[in-house]
Coordinates of C-alpha atoms in Angstrom, one line a residue:
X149 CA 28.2 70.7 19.7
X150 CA 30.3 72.5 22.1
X151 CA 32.1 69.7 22.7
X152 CA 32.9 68.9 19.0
X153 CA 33.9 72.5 18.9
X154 CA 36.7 71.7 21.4
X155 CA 38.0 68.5 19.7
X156 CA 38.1 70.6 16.3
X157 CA 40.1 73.7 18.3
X158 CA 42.0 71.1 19.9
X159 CA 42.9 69.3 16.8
X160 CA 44.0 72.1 15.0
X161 CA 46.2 73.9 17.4
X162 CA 47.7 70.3 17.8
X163 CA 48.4 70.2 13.7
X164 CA 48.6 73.8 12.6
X165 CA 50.1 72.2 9.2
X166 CA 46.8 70.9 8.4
X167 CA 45.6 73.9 6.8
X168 CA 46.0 74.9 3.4
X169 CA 47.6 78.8 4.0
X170 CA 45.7 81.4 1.7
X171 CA 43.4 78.8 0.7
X172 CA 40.8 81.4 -0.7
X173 CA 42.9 83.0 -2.8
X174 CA 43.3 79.6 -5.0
X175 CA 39.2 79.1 -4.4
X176 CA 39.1 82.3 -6.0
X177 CA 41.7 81.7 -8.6
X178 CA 39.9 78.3 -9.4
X179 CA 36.6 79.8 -10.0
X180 CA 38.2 82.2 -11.9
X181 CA 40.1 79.6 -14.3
X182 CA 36.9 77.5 -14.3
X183 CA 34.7 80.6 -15.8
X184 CA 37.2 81.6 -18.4
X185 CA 37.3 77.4 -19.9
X186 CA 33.7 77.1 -19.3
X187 CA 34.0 80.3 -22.2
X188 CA 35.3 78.1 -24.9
X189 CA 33.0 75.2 -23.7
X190 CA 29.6 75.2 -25.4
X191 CA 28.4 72.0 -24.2
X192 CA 28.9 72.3 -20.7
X193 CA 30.9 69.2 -20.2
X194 CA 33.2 71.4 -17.9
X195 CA 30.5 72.5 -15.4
X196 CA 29.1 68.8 -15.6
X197 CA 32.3 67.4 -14.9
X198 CA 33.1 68.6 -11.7
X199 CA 29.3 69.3 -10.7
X200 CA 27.9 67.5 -7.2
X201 CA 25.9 64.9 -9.0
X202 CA 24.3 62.5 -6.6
X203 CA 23.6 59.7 -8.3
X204 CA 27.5 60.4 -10.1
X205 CA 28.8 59.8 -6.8
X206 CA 27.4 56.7 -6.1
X207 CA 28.6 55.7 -9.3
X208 CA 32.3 56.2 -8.0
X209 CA 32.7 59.4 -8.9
X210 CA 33.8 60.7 -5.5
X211 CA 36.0 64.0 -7.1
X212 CA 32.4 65.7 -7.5
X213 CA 31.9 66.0 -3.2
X214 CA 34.2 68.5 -3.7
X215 CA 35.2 69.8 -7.7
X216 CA 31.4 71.6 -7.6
X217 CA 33.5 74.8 -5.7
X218 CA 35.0 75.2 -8.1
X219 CA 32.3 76.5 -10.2
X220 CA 31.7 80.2 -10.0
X221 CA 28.3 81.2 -8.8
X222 CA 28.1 84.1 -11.3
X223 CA 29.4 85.6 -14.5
X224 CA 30.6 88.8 -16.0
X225 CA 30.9 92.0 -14.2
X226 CA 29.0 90.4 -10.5
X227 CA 31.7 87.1 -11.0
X228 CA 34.3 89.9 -9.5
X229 CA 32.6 91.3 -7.3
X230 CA 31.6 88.0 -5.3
X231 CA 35.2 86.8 -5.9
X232 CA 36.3 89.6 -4.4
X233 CA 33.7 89.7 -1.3
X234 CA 34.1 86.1 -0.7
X235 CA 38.1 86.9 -0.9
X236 CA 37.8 88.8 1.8
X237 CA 35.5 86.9 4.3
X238 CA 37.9 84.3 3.9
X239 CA 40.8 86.0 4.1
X240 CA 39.7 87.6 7.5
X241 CA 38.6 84.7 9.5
X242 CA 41.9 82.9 8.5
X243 CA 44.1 85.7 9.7
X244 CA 41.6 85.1 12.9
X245 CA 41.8 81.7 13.4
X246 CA 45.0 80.1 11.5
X247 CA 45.1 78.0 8.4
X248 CA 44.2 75.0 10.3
X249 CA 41.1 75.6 11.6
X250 CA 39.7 78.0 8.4
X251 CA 40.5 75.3 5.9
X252 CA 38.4 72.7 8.3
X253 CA 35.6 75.0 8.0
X254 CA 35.9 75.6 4.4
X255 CA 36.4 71.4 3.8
X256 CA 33.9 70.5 6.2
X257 CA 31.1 73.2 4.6
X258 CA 31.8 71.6 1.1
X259 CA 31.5 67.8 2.6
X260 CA 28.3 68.5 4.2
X261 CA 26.8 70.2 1.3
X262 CA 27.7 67.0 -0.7
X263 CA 25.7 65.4 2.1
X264 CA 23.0 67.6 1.8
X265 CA 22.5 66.8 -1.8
X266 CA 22.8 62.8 -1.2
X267 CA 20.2 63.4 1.5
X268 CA 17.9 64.8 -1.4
X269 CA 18.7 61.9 -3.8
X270 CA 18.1 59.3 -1.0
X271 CA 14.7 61.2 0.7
X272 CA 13.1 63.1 -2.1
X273 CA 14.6 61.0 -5.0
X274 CA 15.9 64.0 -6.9
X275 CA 19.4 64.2 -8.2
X276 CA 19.7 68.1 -8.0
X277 CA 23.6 69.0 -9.2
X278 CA 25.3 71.1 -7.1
X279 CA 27.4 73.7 -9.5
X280 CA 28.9 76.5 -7.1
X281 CA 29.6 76.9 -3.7
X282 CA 26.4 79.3 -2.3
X283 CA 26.1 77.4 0.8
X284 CA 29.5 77.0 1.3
X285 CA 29.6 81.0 0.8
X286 CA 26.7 81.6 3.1
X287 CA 28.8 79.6 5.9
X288 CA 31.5 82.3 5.6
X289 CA 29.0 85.3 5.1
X290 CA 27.2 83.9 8.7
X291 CA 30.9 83.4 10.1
X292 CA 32.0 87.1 9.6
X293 CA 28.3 88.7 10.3
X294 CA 28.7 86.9 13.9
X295 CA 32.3 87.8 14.6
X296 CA 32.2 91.3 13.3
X297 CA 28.7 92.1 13.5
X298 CA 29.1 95.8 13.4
X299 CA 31.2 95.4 10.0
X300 CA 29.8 98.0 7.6
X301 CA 29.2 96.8 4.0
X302 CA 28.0 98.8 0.9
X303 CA 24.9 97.3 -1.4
X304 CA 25.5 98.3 -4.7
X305 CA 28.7 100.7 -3.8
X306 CA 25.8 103.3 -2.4
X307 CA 23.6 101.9 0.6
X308 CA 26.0 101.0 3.8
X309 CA 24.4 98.3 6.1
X310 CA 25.8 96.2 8.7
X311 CA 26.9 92.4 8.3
X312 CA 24.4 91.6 11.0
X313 CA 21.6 93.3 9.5
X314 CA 22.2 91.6 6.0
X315 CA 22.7 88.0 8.0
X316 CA 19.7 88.6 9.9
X317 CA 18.1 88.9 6.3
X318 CA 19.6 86.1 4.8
X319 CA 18.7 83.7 8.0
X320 CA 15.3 84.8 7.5
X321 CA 15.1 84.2 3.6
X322 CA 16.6 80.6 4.5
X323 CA 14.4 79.8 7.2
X324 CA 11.3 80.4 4.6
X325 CA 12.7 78.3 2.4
X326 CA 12.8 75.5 5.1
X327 CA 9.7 75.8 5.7
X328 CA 8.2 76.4 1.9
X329 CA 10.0 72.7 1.3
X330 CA 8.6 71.1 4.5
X331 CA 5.2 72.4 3.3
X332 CA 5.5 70.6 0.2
X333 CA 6.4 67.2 1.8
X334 CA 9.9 67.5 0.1
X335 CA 12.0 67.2 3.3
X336 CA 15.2 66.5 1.4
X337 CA 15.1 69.9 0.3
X338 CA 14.0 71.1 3.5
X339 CA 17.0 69.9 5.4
X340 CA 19.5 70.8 2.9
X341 CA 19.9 74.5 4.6
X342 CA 20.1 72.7 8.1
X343 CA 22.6 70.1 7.0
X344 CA 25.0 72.6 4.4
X345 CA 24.8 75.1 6.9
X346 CA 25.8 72.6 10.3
X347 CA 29.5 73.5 9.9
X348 CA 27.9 77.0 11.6
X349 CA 26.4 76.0 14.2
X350 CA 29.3 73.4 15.9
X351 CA 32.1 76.6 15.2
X352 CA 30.1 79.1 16.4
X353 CA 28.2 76.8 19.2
X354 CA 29.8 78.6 21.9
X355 CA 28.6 81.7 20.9
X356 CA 24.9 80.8 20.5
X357 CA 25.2 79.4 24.0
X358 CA 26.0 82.1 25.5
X359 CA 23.8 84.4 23.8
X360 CA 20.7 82.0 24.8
X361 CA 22.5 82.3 28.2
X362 CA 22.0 86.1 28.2
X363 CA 18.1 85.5 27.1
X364 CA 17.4 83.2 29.8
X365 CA 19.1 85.8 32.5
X366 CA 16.6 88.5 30.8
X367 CA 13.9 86.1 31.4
X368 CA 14.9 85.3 35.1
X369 CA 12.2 87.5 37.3
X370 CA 15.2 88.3 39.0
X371 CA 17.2 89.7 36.8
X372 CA 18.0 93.5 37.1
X373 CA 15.4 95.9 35.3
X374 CA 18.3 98.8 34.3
X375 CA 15.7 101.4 34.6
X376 CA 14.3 100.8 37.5
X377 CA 17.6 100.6 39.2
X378 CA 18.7 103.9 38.0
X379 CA 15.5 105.4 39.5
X380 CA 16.1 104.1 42.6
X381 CA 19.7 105.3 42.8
X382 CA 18.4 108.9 41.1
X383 CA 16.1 109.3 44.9
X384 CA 19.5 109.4 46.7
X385 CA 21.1 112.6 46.8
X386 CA 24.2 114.0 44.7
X387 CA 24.5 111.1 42.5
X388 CA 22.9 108.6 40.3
X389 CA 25.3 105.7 40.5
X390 CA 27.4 104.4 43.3
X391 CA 29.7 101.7 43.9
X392 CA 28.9 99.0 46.6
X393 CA 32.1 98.2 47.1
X394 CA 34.7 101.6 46.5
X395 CA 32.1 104.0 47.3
X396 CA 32.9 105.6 44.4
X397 CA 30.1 107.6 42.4
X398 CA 29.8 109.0 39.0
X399 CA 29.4 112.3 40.2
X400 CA 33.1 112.4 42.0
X401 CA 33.9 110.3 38.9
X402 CA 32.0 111.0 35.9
X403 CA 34.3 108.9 33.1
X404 CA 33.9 106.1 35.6
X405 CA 31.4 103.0 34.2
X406 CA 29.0 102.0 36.3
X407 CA 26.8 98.2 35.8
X408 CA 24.0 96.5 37.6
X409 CA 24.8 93.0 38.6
X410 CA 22.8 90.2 37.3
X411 CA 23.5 87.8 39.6
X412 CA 22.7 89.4 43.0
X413 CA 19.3 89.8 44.6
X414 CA 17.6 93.4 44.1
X415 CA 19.7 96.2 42.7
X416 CA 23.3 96.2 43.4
X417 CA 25.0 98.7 41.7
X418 CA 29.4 98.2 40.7
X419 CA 32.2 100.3 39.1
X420 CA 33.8 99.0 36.4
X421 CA 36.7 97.7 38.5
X422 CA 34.3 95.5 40.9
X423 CA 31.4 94.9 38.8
X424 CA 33.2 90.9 38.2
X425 CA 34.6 91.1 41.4
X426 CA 32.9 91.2 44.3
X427 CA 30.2 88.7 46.3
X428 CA 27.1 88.4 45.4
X429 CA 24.3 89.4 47.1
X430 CA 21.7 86.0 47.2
X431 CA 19.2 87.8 49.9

């Protein structure tokens, strides 16, 4: 997946004019548009239209791997405020990454959704429609928790939480459902999360690797134990850190940061200045 990541970074800074620039503010205006017809449309023809139908599709009716975004996920008073939410995530991972590679992200999550939902028609032999974009949503809620995980949100207008907190919640809510549909023998439905949701994981693949990196060095038996290296320094006398290489210690200079090095054998303790530069210790 890493790989793939690269092609798709390399493509778009190749072809920057790719991208669609603002591209959720006509989503939004879309949905918007689409709520207010589907008002003066009792029968639902509207919504049915531009729905993801499977077996539609196969029928020729290729608009609908696509149209089915356009169909608000709510109504009333909440219709705003996901608008508005949604709005927003978008909005700030395009001013991130450019126009070119937010609108691959957006266009690939709505193409694998669509193949989510033939998956279902071909495996389980249930043409489910598809009206409204929640996985396509959930793609950008995951892709702003795990860039700005520390982003403070407000439930209901009252109750702050973090975005990582929330994804956390909502990876665990998807995860049961995997599970609850594998349970049942209906694996179309169990995939659909994996499959709508893949967009994630080949974007932010670099980013899972390195985290799982960071487990494994936790793992290692030799990794540094933080603690027990600080007690070890706190038996020398005057000070409780000191650099291996500048001698420097956080008593002479208490605003100085001092780290533990992973990498080296037993406890080796840095500055911040030396803690990426300076050899390893292997024995």
């Amino acid at each position: 997946m890493r790989k793939l990541n690269e092609a798709i970074d390399r493509f778009c800074a190749l072809h920057p004019r790719l991208g669609v620039p603002g591209l959720m503010r006509w989503i939004v205006a879309a949905n918007a548009a689409t709520y207010l017809l589907s008002q003066f449309d009792r029968s639902g023809l509207l919504l049915r239209f531009l729905a993801m139908d499977a077996a539609s599709v196969l029928r020729g009716e290729v608009w609908r791997l696509l149209t089915y975004v356009l169909i608000p996920t709510n109504g009333g008073f909440w219709l705003l405020i996901s608008l508005f939410f949604y709005y927003w995530l978008g909005e700030s991972l395009e001013r991130l990454w450019g126009s070119a590679k937010f609108t691959v992200y957006y266009l690939s999550g709505a193409l694998l959704t669509s193949l989510s939902a033939l998956l279902i028609y071909f495996i389980d032999g249930v043409s489910l429609p598809v009206m409204g974009a929640d996985y396509v949503n959930a793609a950008l809620f995951f892709a702003y928790a795990l860039t700005y995980p520390d982003a403070m949100v407000r439930i209901y207008f009252i109750i702050p939480v973090k975005m990582k907190w929330l994804a956390i919640l909502e990876g665990v809510l998807y995860a049961l459902s995997v599970v609850r549909f594998a349970a049942a023998g209906l694996w179309g439905f169990a995939l659909q999360p994996v499959i709508a949701l893949l967009n994630l994981f080949i974007f932010f693949s670099p980013d899972f690797s390195r985290r799982a990196d960071q487990f494994r060095a936790r793992r290692r038996p030799e990794a540094v134990q933080f603690r027990r290296a600080v007690k070890e320094q706190q038996r020398q006398k005057g000070y409780n850190h000191k650099c291996e290489v500048c001698g420097r210690t956080d008593t002479e200079f208490p605003d100085l940061q001092f780290r533990y090095c992973s990498k080296c054998t037993g406890y080796h303790c840095y500055c911040q200045d030396h803690i990426f530069n300076h050899m390893h210790h292997t024995e």
